[in-house]
PDB file of C-alpha atoms in Angstrom:
ATOM      1  CA  THR A   1     -38.700  -7.547-100.342  1.00 90.00           C
ATOM      2  CA  GLU A   2     -40.588  -4.552 -99.583  1.00 89.00           C
ATOM      3  CA  GLU A   3     -41.480  -5.852 -96.149  1.00 92.00           C
ATOM      4  CA  GLU A   4     -37.835  -6.195 -95.352  1.00 93.00           C
ATOM      5  CA  LEU A   5     -37.031  -3.116 -96.584  1.00 90.00           C
ATOM      6  CA  THR A   6     -39.645  -1.112 -94.569  1.00 92.00           C
ATOM      7  CA  ALA A   7     -38.293  -2.916 -91.501  1.00 93.00           C
ATOM      8  CA  GLN A   8     -34.843  -1.841 -92.231  1.00 94.00           C
ATOM      9  CA  ILE A   9     -36.068   1.725 -92.689  1.00 94.00           C
ATOM     10  CA  MET A  10     -38.089   1.520 -89.178  1.00 95.00           C
ATOM     11  CA  ARG A  11     -35.185   0.211 -87.600  1.00 95.00           C
ATOM     12  CA  ILE A  12     -32.670   2.927 -88.866  1.00 96.00           C
ATOM     13  CA  GLY A  13     -35.241   5.578 -87.599  1.00 96.00           C
ATOM     14  CA  ALA A  14     -35.786   3.980 -84.384  1.00 96.00           C
ATOM     15  CA  GLN A  15     -31.709   3.996 -83.899  1.00 97.00           C
ATOM     16  CA  LEU A  16     -31.810   7.454 -84.899  1.00 97.00           C
ATOM     17  CA  ASN A  17     -34.448   8.698 -82.351  1.00 97.00           C
ATOM     18  CA  ALA A  18     -32.679   6.480 -79.460  1.00 97.00           C
ATOM     19  CA  ALA A  19     -29.464   8.423 -80.391  1.00 97.00           C
ATOM     20  CA  ARG A  20     -31.053  11.869 -80.392  1.00 97.00           C
ATOM     21  CA  LYS A  21     -33.132  11.137 -77.176  1.00 97.00           C
ATOM     22  CA  ALA A  22     -29.904   9.766 -75.463  1.00 97.00           C
ATOM     23  CA  LYS A  23     -28.170  12.999 -76.602  1.00 96.00           C
ATOM     24  CA  LYS A  24     -31.344  14.724 -74.886  1.00 97.00           C
ATOM     25  CA  MET A  25     -31.383  16.702 -78.403  1.00 97.00           C
ATOM     26  CA  SER A  26     -34.634  18.756 -78.993  1.00 96.00           C
ATOM     27  CA  TYR A  27     -35.964  18.751 -82.496  1.00 94.00           C
ATOM     28  CA  ARG A  28     -35.222  22.175 -82.834  1.00 96.00           C
ATOM     29  CA  ALA A  29     -31.490  21.649 -81.836  1.00 97.00           C
ATOM     30  CA  TYR A  30     -31.742  18.644 -84.178  1.00 96.00           C
ATOM     31  CA  GLU A  31     -32.948  21.030 -87.005  1.00 97.00           C
ATOM     32  CA  GLU A  32     -30.328  23.694 -86.142  1.00 97.00           C
ATOM     33  CA  ALA A  33     -27.594  20.768 -86.204  1.00 97.00           C
ATOM     34  CA  THR A  34     -28.881  19.282 -89.601  1.00 97.00           C
ATOM     35  CA  GLY A  35     -30.491  22.093 -91.711  1.00 97.00           C
ATOM     36  CA  ILE A  36     -33.469  19.512 -91.938  1.00 97.00           C
ATOM     37  CA  ASN A  37     -36.930  20.651 -91.224  1.00 96.00           C
ATOM     38  CA  HIS A  38     -37.995  19.030 -87.946  1.00 94.00           C
ATOM     39  CA  SER A  39     -41.166  17.595 -89.516  1.00 96.00           C
ATOM     40  CA  ASN A  40     -38.691  15.344 -91.923  1.00 97.00           C
ATOM     41  CA  LEU A  41     -36.490  14.816 -89.001  1.00 97.00           C
ATOM     42  CA  ASN A  42     -39.371  13.395 -87.148  1.00 97.00           C
ATOM     43  CA  ARG A  43     -41.045  11.414 -90.024  1.00 97.00           C
ATOM     44  CA  ILE A  44     -37.513  10.002 -90.711  1.00 96.00           C
ATOM     45  CA  GLU A  45     -37.484   8.677 -87.007  1.00 96.00           C
ATOM     46  CA  ARG A  46     -41.065   7.150 -87.549  1.00 96.00           C
ATOM     47  CA  GLY A  47     -39.943   5.429 -90.693  1.00 93.00           C
ATOM     48  CA  LEU A  48     -42.510   7.607 -92.744  1.00 94.00           C
ATOM     49  CA  LEU A  49     -39.816   8.907 -94.888  1.00 95.00           C
ATOM     50  CA  VAL A  50     -36.761   7.421 -96.538  1.00 94.00           C
ATOM     51  CA  PRO A  51     -33.891   9.728 -96.105  1.00 94.00           C
ATOM     52  CA  ARG A  52     -31.412  10.446 -98.824  1.00 95.00           C
ATOM     53  CA  LEU A  53     -27.684   9.437 -98.029  1.00 95.00           C
ATOM     54  CA  ASP A  54     -26.662  12.788 -97.450  1.00 96.00           C
ATOM     55  CA  THR A  55     -29.589  13.448 -95.128  1.00 96.00           C
ATOM     56  CA  LEU A  56     -29.114  10.283 -93.108  1.00 95.00           C
ATOM     57  CA  LEU A  57     -25.239  11.383 -92.750  1.00 96.00           C
ATOM     58  CA  LYS A  58     -26.115  14.587 -91.206  1.00 97.00           C
ATOM     59  CA  MET A  59     -28.505  13.128 -88.554  1.00 97.00           C
ATOM     60  CA  ILE A  60     -25.900  10.585 -87.737  1.00 97.00           C
ATOM     61  CA  ASP A  61     -22.996  13.069 -87.323  1.00 96.00           C
ATOM     62  CA  ALA A  62     -25.523  15.472 -85.237  1.00 97.00           C
ATOM     63  CA  THR A  63     -26.722  12.465 -83.169  1.00 95.00           C
ATOM     64  CA  GLY A  64     -23.366  10.383 -82.714  1.00 94.00           C
ATOM     65  CA  ALA A  65     -25.776   7.114 -83.794  1.00 94.00           C
ATOM     66  CA  LYS A  66     -24.496   3.846 -84.559  1.00 93.00           C
ATOM     67  CA  ILE A  67     -26.533   2.556 -87.204  1.00 92.00           C
ATOM     68  CA  THR A  68     -26.856  -1.180 -87.817  1.00 89.00           C
ATOM     69  CA  ILE A  69     -29.023  -2.573 -90.441  1.00 81.00           C
TER      70      ILE A  69
END
């Protein structure tokens, strides 16, 4: 359902956020590491924007996040 999808998107964003913070990575460093605008990175972490697969992979690579759905 749409509610389940929204919950999954929120979980993915929270996991990315936790991994970035664990690495003590600023949004500026995150942006430099991924080539993705910091505003979009923030929106993805908050579950407000659904990332494309290539974007998600860049974010995972930069943070070392272990994503579970």
